[in-house]
Amino acid sequence: MGARTDARHIAEVGQAPSPVAFDPSSWPRPCSHVTLSSVTSAPTSRLAWIDWMRGLACVLMFQTHCYDAWLGGSARNTGFLQDSQLLGTLPAPLFLFLAGVSFALIINKLISKKLGPFDITRTMARHGAEILAFGLLFRLQEFLIAWGWAPWTDLLRVDILNIIGLSMILMALTCGITLAIFQGRGSVALAAVAIAVASLIALLTPPLYTTWRPTWLPWPIESYIDGCHNLGSPQSWIFPLFPWGAFAFAGLATGFILFGNFLSNDPIQGQVRDRTGKKLSLSAAIGAAAIVAAYQLDHSSFHLYSTYDYWHTSPNFLMMRIGLLLVIAFLSYAWCRWGLATRGFSPLIQLGQTSLLVYWVHIEFVYGRFSILPKRAQSIPAASRGLVEIFLFMLLISLVRTRIDWKRIDWKKIMYWKKIGRSVQPA
């Protein structure tokens, strides 16, 4: 998911500074925002597709949440809502998949800096722990805002941020062990192991939801495995490691395949870009084949498991979604390289740069106490108008986050002039 908000303590005004003319430089100035594209010295357009794809996930998430929260009456029984919810099956896989792609990009950067397996594992596991901490903090915030009617068990609900953080920790451990064992084989070994782990998660999911359920574990821990929460059985609105972690490892494998030689000292940068495009086009072809295979398997009479639940536990679901993700990745790359995405301002790239922030904020204005529309009471046009307002509001927040250099603000001077203004009394 994206950039974190900076916390700056405003310095208290002690002894008043000398009266000087007001300096406009004390106010915020536009600045360039550090994104994935700046991890390397390559032109930003080469990796803009990752931010664009993450922004697409944000927009799909907005529409899913807005229509689900606000549509009421007969509007909830229409095909429109069903189509919205169908699109809503993509944001979580997109966020997890892109977390894996970004993870691989940073791992390659650390390898190029000659860091050892232990240092790489420690660095990346710390990043994963930070995201997991943000997930726990988000649950605490939602519980406090809903104080009085939210059950205490909501504090321990496994949400998308939780599983992204946990997946990052597991990816860090997996990469560290792989690098320690397969020294010198780098990206090839890492990609192969990531594919193996994603496949293992997919194959273990059905039995872990049925015959192999770890019911002997306390439910807050079991919920990270099968999404049972405190309700005694797996819930569809929880994001456990099985199967959702498979999307992160699929993204990890994709990232190592795409960027395995991306950070090498290749003097001909155009060849690097062409190589990335060719790899993505090949990945899209594989993804299209996976979609067809998953469809055929879903409609066949052959099933590996006695209990078949396509939407929640089936490996066919994972195959179909990963295939879609690979196709979307190529289309995003093509749109950013040959289309209009990088010509001027792109709202999706902007949102993609601050996906964590807009995820965090929009929830409260859609589902929370500060919902901009009454919940479960809107028509399709009214909910659509609210969706546009949420999109514009989140875009504005994203711009404020990235286009203002908060570190350059002279808070002491601003507080001084504010104090002077309060002290001036009209004659």
Short mmCIF file of C-alpha atoms in Angstrom, two decimals:
data_model
loop_
_atom_site.label_atom_id
_atom_site.label_comp_id
_atom_site.label_asym_id
_atom_site.label_seq_id
_atom_site.Cartn_x
_atom_site.Cartn_y
_atom_site.Cartn_z
CA MET A 1 0.00 0.00 0.00
CA GLY A 2 2.04 3.27 -0.11
CA ALA A 3 3.49 6.34 1.78
CA ARG A 4 3.26 6.98 5.53
CA THR A 5 2.23 10.26 7.09
CA ASP A 6 4.99 12.19 8.85
CA ALA A 7 4.55 13.15 12.50
CA ARG A 8 6.12 16.47 13.39
CA HIS A 9 6.09 17.95 16.87
CA ILE A 10 5.36 21.67 16.84
CA ALA A 11 8.02 23.44 18.85
CA GLU A 12 6.69 25.40 21.78
CA VAL A 13 7.31 29.12 21.73
CA GLY A 14 9.60 30.12 24.54
CA GLN A 15 11.32 33.47 24.38
CA ALA A 16 9.90 35.47 21.51
CA PRO A 17 12.29 35.83 18.59
CA SER A 18 13.35 39.18 17.30
CA PRO A 19 10.68 40.94 15.22
CA VAL A 20 11.60 40.47 11.57
CA ALA A 21 9.79 40.80 8.32
CA PHE A 22 7.59 37.83 7.47
CA ASP A 23 9.41 35.26 5.34
CA PRO A 24 7.14 33.50 2.84
CA SER A 25 9.63 30.61 2.73
CA SER A 26 8.33 29.53 6.12
CA TRP A 27 5.19 28.28 4.40
CA PRO A 28 4.94 24.89 2.64
CA ARG A 29 6.38 24.52 -0.80
CA PRO A 30 5.71 21.90 -3.47
CA CYS A 31 8.27 19.14 -3.47
CA SER A 32 8.92 15.94 -5.33
CA HIS A 33 7.68 12.80 -3.60
CA VAL A 34 9.88 9.76 -3.21
CA THR A 35 8.17 6.78 -4.79
CA LEU A 36 9.20 3.32 -5.92
CA SER A 37 10.50 4.95 -9.06
CA SER A 38 13.23 6.70 -7.09
CA VAL A 39 14.62 3.48 -5.67
CA THR A 40 16.90 3.40 -8.69
CA SER A 41 18.37 6.14 -10.82
CA ALA A 42 16.23 5.07 -13.73
CA PRO A 43 13.68 7.45 -15.25
CA THR A 44 10.48 7.53 -13.21
CA SER A 45 8.26 6.53 -16.13
CA ARG A 46 9.78 3.05 -16.08
CA LEU A 47 8.18 2.18 -12.76
CA ALA A 48 5.19 4.54 -12.87
CA TRP A 49 3.01 1.58 -13.82
CA ILE A 50 3.37 0.19 -10.30
CA ASP A 51 1.99 3.37 -8.76
CA TRP A 52 -0.71 3.51 -11.46
CA MET A 53 -1.73 -0.08 -10.73
CA ARG A 54 -1.86 0.63 -7.02
CA GLY A 55 -3.99 3.70 -7.74
CA LEU A 56 -6.35 1.50 -9.76
CA ALA A 57 -6.68 -0.72 -6.69
CA CYS A 58 -7.59 2.37 -4.63
CA VAL A 59 -10.35 3.37 -7.08
CA LEU A 60 -11.77 -0.17 -7.17
CA MET A 61 -11.68 -0.19 -3.37
CA PHE A 62 -13.50 3.16 -3.18
CA GLN A 63 -16.35 2.03 -5.42
CA THR A 64 -16.72 -1.28 -3.59
CA HIS A 65 -16.89 0.32 -0.16
CA CYS A 66 -19.08 3.26 -1.19
CA TYR A 67 -21.78 1.20 -2.90
CA ASP A 68 -21.70 -1.45 -0.19
CA ALA A 69 -22.04 1.13 2.60
CA TRP A 70 -24.56 3.51 1.04
CA LEU A 71 -26.90 1.65 -1.31
CA GLY A 72 -30.23 0.87 0.29
CA GLY A 73 -33.69 -0.45 -0.48
CA SER A 74 -34.22 -1.94 -3.91
CA ALA A 75 -30.79 -0.75 -5.06
CA ARG A 76 -29.21 -3.54 -2.99
CA ASN A 77 -31.01 -6.18 -5.04
CA THR A 78 -29.73 -5.05 -8.43
CA GLY A 79 -27.09 -6.42 -10.76
CA PHE A 80 -25.28 -3.10 -10.34
CA LEU A 81 -24.31 -3.92 -6.76
CA GLN A 82 -23.37 -7.46 -7.74
CA ASP A 83 -21.05 -6.12 -10.45
CA SER A 84 -19.56 -3.66 -7.95
CA GLN A 85 -18.87 -6.48 -5.50
CA LEU A 86 -17.36 -8.58 -8.28
CA LEU A 87 -14.90 -5.77 -9.00
CA GLY A 88 -14.37 -5.64 -5.25
CA THR A 89 -12.63 -9.02 -5.38
CA LEU A 90 -9.63 -7.32 -7.06
CA PRO A 91 -8.32 -4.58 -4.69
CA ALA A 92 -7.01 -6.89 -1.94
CA PRO A 93 -5.16 -9.20 -4.40
CA LEU A 94 -3.80 -6.10 -6.17
CA PHE A 95 -2.43 -4.58 -2.96
CA LEU A 96 -0.85 -7.87 -1.86
CA PHE A 97 0.56 -8.63 -5.31
CA LEU A 98 2.10 -5.15 -5.59
CA ALA A 99 3.52 -5.45 -2.09
CA GLY A 100 5.36 -8.52 -3.34
CA VAL A 101 6.57 -6.79 -6.52
CA SER A 102 7.83 -3.81 -4.52
CA PHE A 103 9.45 -6.16 -2.03
CA ALA A 104 11.44 -7.86 -4.78
CA LEU A 105 12.55 -4.52 -6.19
CA ILE A 106 13.93 -3.42 -2.82
CA ILE A 107 15.55 -6.82 -2.18
CA ASN A 108 17.39 -6.51 -5.50
CA LYS A 109 18.56 -3.05 -4.50
CA LEU A 110 19.89 -4.36 -1.18
CA ILE A 111 21.64 -7.24 -2.94
CA SER A 112 23.31 -4.76 -5.29
CA LYS A 113 24.62 -2.94 -2.21
CA LYS A 114 26.32 -6.19 -1.12
CA LEU A 115 24.19 -6.66 1.99
CA GLY A 116 24.24 -10.16 3.45
CA PRO A 117 21.19 -12.42 3.95
CA PHE A 118 20.92 -11.54 7.65
CA ASP A 119 20.97 -7.79 7.05
CA ILE A 120 18.43 -8.07 4.22
CA THR A 121 16.11 -10.20 6.37
CA ARG A 122 16.36 -7.82 9.31
CA THR A 123 15.74 -4.72 7.18
CA MET A 124 12.76 -6.10 5.30
CA ALA A 125 11.21 -7.85 8.31
CA ARG A 126 11.30 -4.51 10.12
CA HIS A 127 9.35 -2.92 7.27
CA GLY A 128 6.79 -5.72 7.50
CA ALA A 129 6.51 -5.28 11.27
CA GLU A 130 5.84 -1.58 10.73
CA ILE A 131 2.93 -2.33 8.39
CA LEU A 132 1.58 -4.91 10.83
CA ALA A 133 1.81 -2.30 13.61
CA PHE A 134 -0.11 0.14 11.40
CA GLY A 135 -2.78 -2.53 10.96
CA LEU A 136 -3.12 -3.00 14.71
CA LEU A 137 -3.15 0.76 15.24
CA PHE A 138 -5.88 1.12 12.61
CA ARG A 139 -8.02 -1.44 14.43
CA LEU A 140 -7.48 0.47 17.69
CA GLN A 141 -8.51 3.75 16.04
CA GLU A 142 -11.68 2.22 14.61
CA PHE A 143 -12.56 0.71 17.98
CA LEU A 144 -12.12 4.03 19.81
CA ILE A 145 -14.13 5.96 17.22
CA ALA A 146 -16.92 3.37 17.47
CA TRP A 147 -16.71 3.32 21.28
CA GLY A 148 -19.96 2.17 22.80
CA TRP A 149 -21.24 -0.14 20.10
CA ALA A 150 -18.18 -1.88 18.62
CA PRO A 151 -17.28 -5.19 20.35
CA TRP A 152 -13.79 -5.47 21.84
CA THR A 153 -13.09 -8.39 19.50
CA ASP A 154 -12.85 -5.87 16.64
CA LEU A 155 -9.43 -4.98 18.03
CA LEU A 156 -8.17 -8.41 16.93
CA ARG A 157 -9.82 -8.59 13.53
CA VAL A 158 -7.40 -9.61 10.77
CA ASP A 159 -7.67 -6.88 8.13
CA ILE A 160 -5.78 -6.28 4.89
CA LEU A 161 -3.00 -4.25 6.55
CA ASN A 162 -2.40 -7.04 9.05
CA ILE A 163 -1.93 -9.66 6.38
CA ILE A 164 0.24 -7.39 4.21
CA GLY A 165 2.54 -6.84 7.19
CA LEU A 166 2.64 -10.53 8.10
CA SER A 167 3.25 -11.51 4.47
CA MET A 168 6.17 -9.07 4.30
CA ILE A 169 7.72 -10.61 7.40
CA LEU A 170 7.36 -14.09 5.92
CA MET A 171 8.77 -12.92 2.59
CA ALA A 172 11.76 -11.42 4.40
CA LEU A 173 12.44 -14.72 6.19
CA THR A 174 11.96 -16.69 2.96
CA CYS A 175 14.33 -14.45 0.99
CA GLY A 176 16.95 -14.48 3.75
CA ILE A 177 16.98 -18.28 3.99
CA THR A 178 17.00 -18.65 0.20
CA LEU A 179 19.93 -16.25 -0.21
CA ALA A 180 21.86 -18.03 2.53
CA ILE A 181 21.36 -21.44 0.89
CA PHE A 182 21.57 -20.56 -2.81
CA GLN A 183 24.45 -18.12 -2.76
CA GLY A 184 25.28 -16.66 -6.16
CA ARG A 185 22.03 -17.74 -7.83
CA GLY A 186 20.05 -14.74 -6.61
CA SER A 187 16.90 -13.91 -8.53
CA VAL A 188 16.38 -17.32 -10.13
CA ALA A 189 16.36 -19.12 -6.79
CA LEU A 190 14.29 -16.40 -5.12
CA ALA A 191 11.65 -16.48 -7.86
CA ALA A 192 11.46 -20.29 -7.79
CA VAL A 193 11.07 -20.41 -4.01
CA ALA A 194 8.42 -17.66 -4.09
CA ILE A 195 6.40 -19.62 -6.68
CA ALA A 196 6.74 -22.76 -4.53
CA VAL A 197 5.50 -20.95 -1.40
CA ALA A 198 2.55 -19.40 -3.26
CA SER A 199 1.59 -22.85 -4.60
CA LEU A 200 1.94 -24.41 -1.14
CA ILE A 201 -0.36 -21.78 0.39
CA ALA A 202 -2.94 -22.42 -2.35
CA LEU A 203 -2.84 -26.20 -1.85
CA LEU A 204 -3.02 -26.03 1.95
CA THR A 205 -5.93 -23.59 2.10
CA PRO A 206 -8.86 -26.01 1.55
CA PRO A 207 -7.86 -28.51 4.27
CA LEU A 208 -6.95 -25.72 6.71
CA TYR A 209 -10.52 -24.44 6.35
CA THR A 210 -12.08 -27.90 6.85
CA THR A 211 -10.41 -31.08 8.11
CA TRP A 212 -7.11 -29.54 9.24
CA ARG A 213 -8.49 -26.48 10.98
CA PRO A 214 -6.17 -25.52 13.89
CA THR A 215 -9.00 -25.24 16.40
CA TRP A 216 -6.54 -25.97 19.22
CA LEU A 217 -5.09 -22.47 18.80
CA PRO A 218 -6.58 -19.39 20.53
CA TRP A 219 -9.00 -17.78 18.08
CA PRO A 220 -6.97 -14.54 17.66
CA ILE A 221 -4.07 -16.67 16.32
CA GLU A 222 -6.23 -19.14 14.42
CA SER A 223 -7.88 -16.20 12.69
CA TYR A 224 -4.56 -15.41 10.98
CA ILE A 225 -4.65 -18.92 9.46
CA ASP A 226 -8.28 -19.54 8.51
CA GLY A 227 -10.12 -16.28 9.26
CA CYS A 228 -12.41 -17.72 11.92
CA HIS A 229 -12.37 -14.57 14.08
CA ASN A 230 -14.36 -15.39 17.24
CA LEU A 231 -17.30 -16.92 15.36
CA GLY A 232 -16.20 -20.55 15.26
CA SER A 233 -15.85 -20.91 11.49
CA PRO A 234 -13.94 -19.15 8.67
CA GLN A 235 -15.44 -15.80 7.66
CA SER A 236 -15.36 -14.37 4.14
CA TRP A 237 -14.69 -10.78 5.35
CA ILE A 238 -11.44 -11.69 7.14
CA PHE A 239 -8.03 -11.70 5.41
CA PRO A 240 -6.05 -14.69 6.76
CA LEU A 241 -2.66 -15.83 5.50
CA PHE A 242 -4.38 -18.72 3.72
CA PRO A 243 -5.12 -17.99 0.92
CA TRP A 244 -4.34 -14.24 0.78
CA GLY A 245 -0.61 -14.55 1.43
CA ALA A 246 -0.28 -16.43 -1.88
CA PHE A 247 -0.91 -13.18 -3.78
CA ALA A 248 2.04 -11.52 -2.04
CA PHE A 249 4.38 -14.40 -2.88
CA ALA A 250 3.10 -14.43 -6.47
CA GLY A 251 3.98 -10.74 -6.65
CA LEU A 252 7.38 -11.50 -5.12
CA ALA A 253 8.11 -14.07 -7.82
CA THR A 254 6.93 -11.67 -10.52
CA GLY A 255 9.13 -8.92 -9.14
CA PHE A 256 12.26 -11.09 -9.17
CA ILE A 257 11.51 -12.20 -12.72
CA LEU A 258 10.95 -8.62 -13.88
CA PHE A 259 13.77 -6.91 -12.01
CA GLY A 260 16.34 -9.68 -11.71
CA ASN A 261 18.78 -7.77 -13.92
CA PHE A 262 17.04 -4.45 -13.58
CA LEU A 263 19.60 -2.97 -11.22
CA SER A 264 22.68 -4.20 -13.03
CA ASN A 265 25.10 -1.67 -14.46
CA ASP A 266 23.69 -1.86 -17.96
CA PRO A 267 24.85 1.15 -19.96
CA ILE A 268 22.05 0.81 -22.50
CA GLN A 269 18.97 1.79 -20.52
CA GLY A 270 16.62 1.25 -23.47
CA GLN A 271 17.48 -2.45 -23.47
CA VAL A 272 16.46 -2.67 -19.82
CA ARG A 273 13.10 -1.08 -20.59
CA ASP A 274 12.52 -3.35 -23.60
CA ARG A 275 13.44 -6.38 -21.48
CA THR A 276 10.91 -5.37 -18.81
CA GLY A 277 8.20 -4.91 -21.45
CA LYS A 278 8.94 -8.30 -23.00
CA LYS A 279 8.85 -10.01 -19.60
CA LEU A 280 5.54 -8.36 -18.76
CA SER A 281 4.03 -9.32 -22.12
CA LEU A 282 5.15 -12.92 -21.58
CA SER A 283 3.71 -12.81 -18.05
CA ALA A 284 0.42 -11.54 -19.46
CA ALA A 285 0.32 -14.46 -21.90
CA ILE A 286 0.95 -16.88 -19.03
CA GLY A 287 -1.73 -15.07 -17.03
CA ALA A 288 -4.26 -15.43 -19.87
CA ALA A 289 -3.48 -19.16 -20.07
CA ALA A 290 -3.94 -19.42 -16.28
CA ILE A 291 -7.36 -17.74 -16.56
CA VAL A 292 -8.50 -20.22 -19.20
CA ALA A 293 -7.12 -23.18 -17.21
CA ALA A 294 -8.79 -22.01 -14.00
CA TYR A 295 -12.12 -21.58 -15.80
CA GLN A 296 -11.93 -25.06 -17.27
CA LEU A 297 -10.99 -26.64 -13.95
CA ASP A 298 -13.79 -24.78 -12.17
CA HIS A 299 -16.36 -26.12 -14.63
CA SER A 300 -14.99 -29.66 -14.71
CA SER A 301 -16.10 -32.55 -12.54
CA PHE A 302 -12.57 -33.12 -11.24
CA HIS A 303 -11.79 -31.64 -7.82
CA LEU A 304 -8.82 -32.34 -5.55
CA TYR A 305 -10.79 -31.75 -2.37
CA SER A 306 -14.08 -33.11 -1.08
CA THR A 307 -15.28 -29.61 -0.14
CA TYR A 308 -15.15 -27.15 -3.04
CA ASP A 309 -15.56 -23.42 -2.37
CA TYR A 310 -14.40 -21.47 -5.41
CA TRP A 311 -14.64 -17.94 -3.97
CA HIS A 312 -12.91 -18.60 -0.67
CA THR A 313 -10.57 -21.60 -0.68
CA SER A 314 -10.20 -23.08 -4.17
CA PRO A 315 -6.76 -23.03 -5.83
CA ASN A 316 -8.71 -22.27 -9.02
CA PHE A 317 -9.73 -18.92 -7.53
CA LEU A 318 -6.09 -18.09 -6.86
CA MET A 319 -5.05 -19.17 -10.34
CA MET A 320 -7.78 -17.05 -11.93
CA ARG A 321 -6.94 -13.96 -9.84
CA ILE A 322 -3.17 -14.24 -10.31
CA GLY A 323 -3.74 -14.60 -14.05
CA LEU A 324 -5.85 -11.42 -14.00
CA LEU A 325 -3.16 -9.62 -12.00
CA LEU A 326 -0.50 -10.52 -14.57
CA VAL A 327 -2.69 -9.26 -17.40
CA ILE A 328 -3.49 -6.03 -15.51
CA ALA A 329 0.23 -5.53 -14.81
CA PHE A 330 1.05 -5.63 -18.53
CA LEU A 331 -1.87 -3.34 -19.43
CA SER A 332 -0.78 -0.88 -16.73
CA TYR A 333 2.78 -0.91 -18.05
CA ALA A 334 1.57 -0.41 -21.63
CA TRP A 335 -0.73 2.46 -20.63
CA CYS A 336 2.06 4.20 -18.71
CA ARG A 337 4.66 3.71 -21.45
CA TRP A 338 2.65 4.21 -24.62
CA GLY A 339 -0.59 5.73 -23.37
CA LEU A 340 -1.54 8.95 -21.60
CA ALA A 341 -0.87 7.91 -17.98
CA THR A 342 2.49 9.68 -17.67
CA ARG A 343 1.67 12.67 -19.88
CA GLY A 344 0.82 15.35 -17.37
CA PHE A 345 -0.91 14.74 -14.07
CA SER A 346 -2.25 11.23 -13.38
CA PRO A 347 -4.79 10.91 -10.54
CA LEU A 348 -4.19 7.16 -10.30
CA ILE A 349 -0.41 7.51 -9.99
CA GLN A 350 -0.98 10.19 -7.35
CA LEU A 351 -3.31 7.95 -5.33
CA GLY A 352 -0.93 5.02 -5.77
CA GLN A 353 1.87 6.99 -4.12
CA THR A 354 -0.21 7.41 -0.95
CA SER A 355 -2.33 4.25 -0.95
CA LEU A 356 -1.88 3.60 2.78
CA LEU A 357 -3.00 7.12 3.66
CA VAL A 358 -6.11 7.15 1.47
CA TYR A 359 -7.06 3.64 2.63
CA TRP A 360 -6.79 4.73 6.24
CA VAL A 361 -8.78 7.95 5.81
CA HIS A 362 -11.54 6.91 3.43
CA ILE A 363 -12.80 4.09 5.67
CA GLU A 364 -14.06 6.53 8.29
CA PHE A 365 -15.83 8.70 5.71
CA VAL A 366 -17.56 5.69 4.16
CA TYR A 367 -18.24 3.19 6.93
CA GLY A 368 -17.52 5.17 10.11
CA ARG A 369 -19.20 7.82 12.23
CA PHE A 370 -18.21 10.52 9.76
CA SER A 371 -19.80 8.90 6.71
CA ILE A 372 -20.61 11.65 4.21
CA LEU A 373 -23.94 9.95 3.36
CA PRO A 374 -26.50 8.06 5.47
CA LYS A 375 -25.67 4.37 5.23
CA ARG A 376 -27.91 1.82 3.51
CA ALA A 377 -30.30 4.57 2.37
CA GLN A 378 -29.09 5.82 -1.02
CA SER A 379 -30.06 5.31 -4.62
CA ILE A 380 -27.46 4.41 -7.24
CA PRO A 381 -27.11 8.04 -8.52
CA ALA A 382 -26.78 9.41 -4.96
CA ALA A 383 -24.19 6.80 -4.00
CA SER A 384 -22.31 7.49 -7.26
CA ARG A 385 -22.21 11.18 -6.43
CA GLY A 386 -20.80 10.31 -3.02
CA LEU A 387 -18.19 8.08 -4.69
CA VAL A 388 -17.02 11.01 -6.82
CA GLU A 389 -16.78 13.17 -3.70
CA ILE A 390 -14.73 10.53 -1.89
CA PHE A 391 -12.42 10.17 -4.89
CA LEU A 392 -11.81 13.93 -5.11
CA PHE A 393 -11.37 14.23 -1.34
CA MET A 394 -8.82 11.42 -1.23
CA LEU A 395 -7.00 12.89 -4.23
CA LEU A 396 -6.81 16.25 -2.43
CA ILE A 397 -5.44 14.61 0.72
CA SER A 398 -2.88 12.75 -1.39
CA LEU A 399 -1.75 15.97 -3.05
CA VAL A 400 -1.43 17.72 0.30
CA ARG A 401 0.67 14.81 1.54
CA THR A 402 3.09 14.72 -1.38
CA ARG A 403 3.24 18.27 -2.75
CA ILE A 404 4.00 20.03 0.53
CA ASP A 405 7.43 19.72 2.08
CA TRP A 406 6.36 19.55 5.71
CA LYS A 407 9.96 19.29 6.90
CA ARG A 408 10.77 22.73 5.54
CA ILE A 409 8.02 24.51 7.43
CA ASP A 410 9.38 26.86 10.08
CA TRP A 411 6.81 26.04 12.72
CA LYS A 412 8.45 28.28 15.33
CA LYS A 413 8.14 31.34 13.11
CA ILE A 414 4.55 30.51 12.18
CA MET A 415 3.60 30.11 15.84
CA TYR A 416 5.33 33.41 16.66
CA TRP A 417 3.33 35.36 14.06
CA LYS A 418 0.16 33.61 15.19
CA LYS A 419 0.90 34.72 18.74
CA ILE A 420 1.55 38.30 17.54
CA GLY A 421 -1.77 38.28 15.67
CA ARG A 422 -3.69 37.24 18.77
CA SER A 423 -1.99 39.93 20.86
CA VAL A 424 -3.02 42.74 18.47
CA GLN A 425 -6.28 44.25 19.75
CA PRO A 426 -8.48 46.53 17.64
CA ALA A 427 -8.48 50.19 18.68
#
